[in-house]
Amino acid sequence: CGWSAGARGGRRGGGGGESAAALYAKAATDGYERGLRVSARDLRCGIGAADAWLSAARLQRQRGEADAAASLGKAIGLFDALLRQPESEWIRQGLASNELGEARYNACCALALASTPAGGRIGECRASLEALVTAGDATASELAADDDLAHLRGVEWWPLLSSGTV
């Protein structure tokens, strides 16, 4: 289960975005989630499933598909389960510390995509982004350049976050 659907905003695919979203969903359900049924504690499978659902949601959002919300919900649920695991479990499974940071970063991206400035998961998203910067898992310049976070640039707390003053 060591494959990643795309860390730190990396997007794969090309001309066939619609079929690519379906392929990400298939990878999540037929691959990673099947692996999680065999070993529910396998963090690599959890990362793969969460990243695949996040990648599917990105493509679905670009196309204005209603399935994007469901895919984001699945990604957020998987990231939540992953991030509840203590760091010692990540180490025990042989994962590098940067992989935990990337999971935190991608969880923030999923929350951001599920957030709206008028409400939604905006408070949870803000807290996660602040924790991400405080932990050193992302820099203010990385956040400022991330397309997943673009719609948050107009919220009142964004200048503090993007300047690194959280």
Phi, psi and omega in degrees: 000025186279003181279141178243134182288353177140103181272155176049051173079001180295131181241133179252167178110180181203241186295328185264060183304321181296312179289331178295318178299318178294324178292321176298315179298320179294319177299319181295311185280314185275341182252282188294314182292329174295319176298323178292331176292330177283316181219093185298341182264004182287105184294326179297318177294321178297317178298314181299315180296313181298315179296322179295316178295322177295317178296319177299315181298320179300313180294319179297320177297317180301327181266001179071026183277141180294335181295345183301319181297318179293319179296319177296319178300319178294317179298313182297318178299318179292317178298319178303314180297318179298315187282351172280345179285136179294154180303328179299328178290322177298317180293317181302324179275006174078022179270139179289153182299329179293335179291325174295316177299319179292324176296318177299316181297312181292328174297320177297320178297318179297315178297320180297316180294333179272356184262153171231146179303334181277354181161233181064230182255030188297320180294317178296321178296314180300312181299319180293318179294319178297318178295323179299314180291316181299321180284350181081016180278350176204152176259161178301322181292325175297315180296319181296332182267354187278121181298330180295338184256000187305319183288351178269352186296343180266355180283154189298332183270353182301316181303323177294317181294312185289344176269353181085009180258078181258000000 
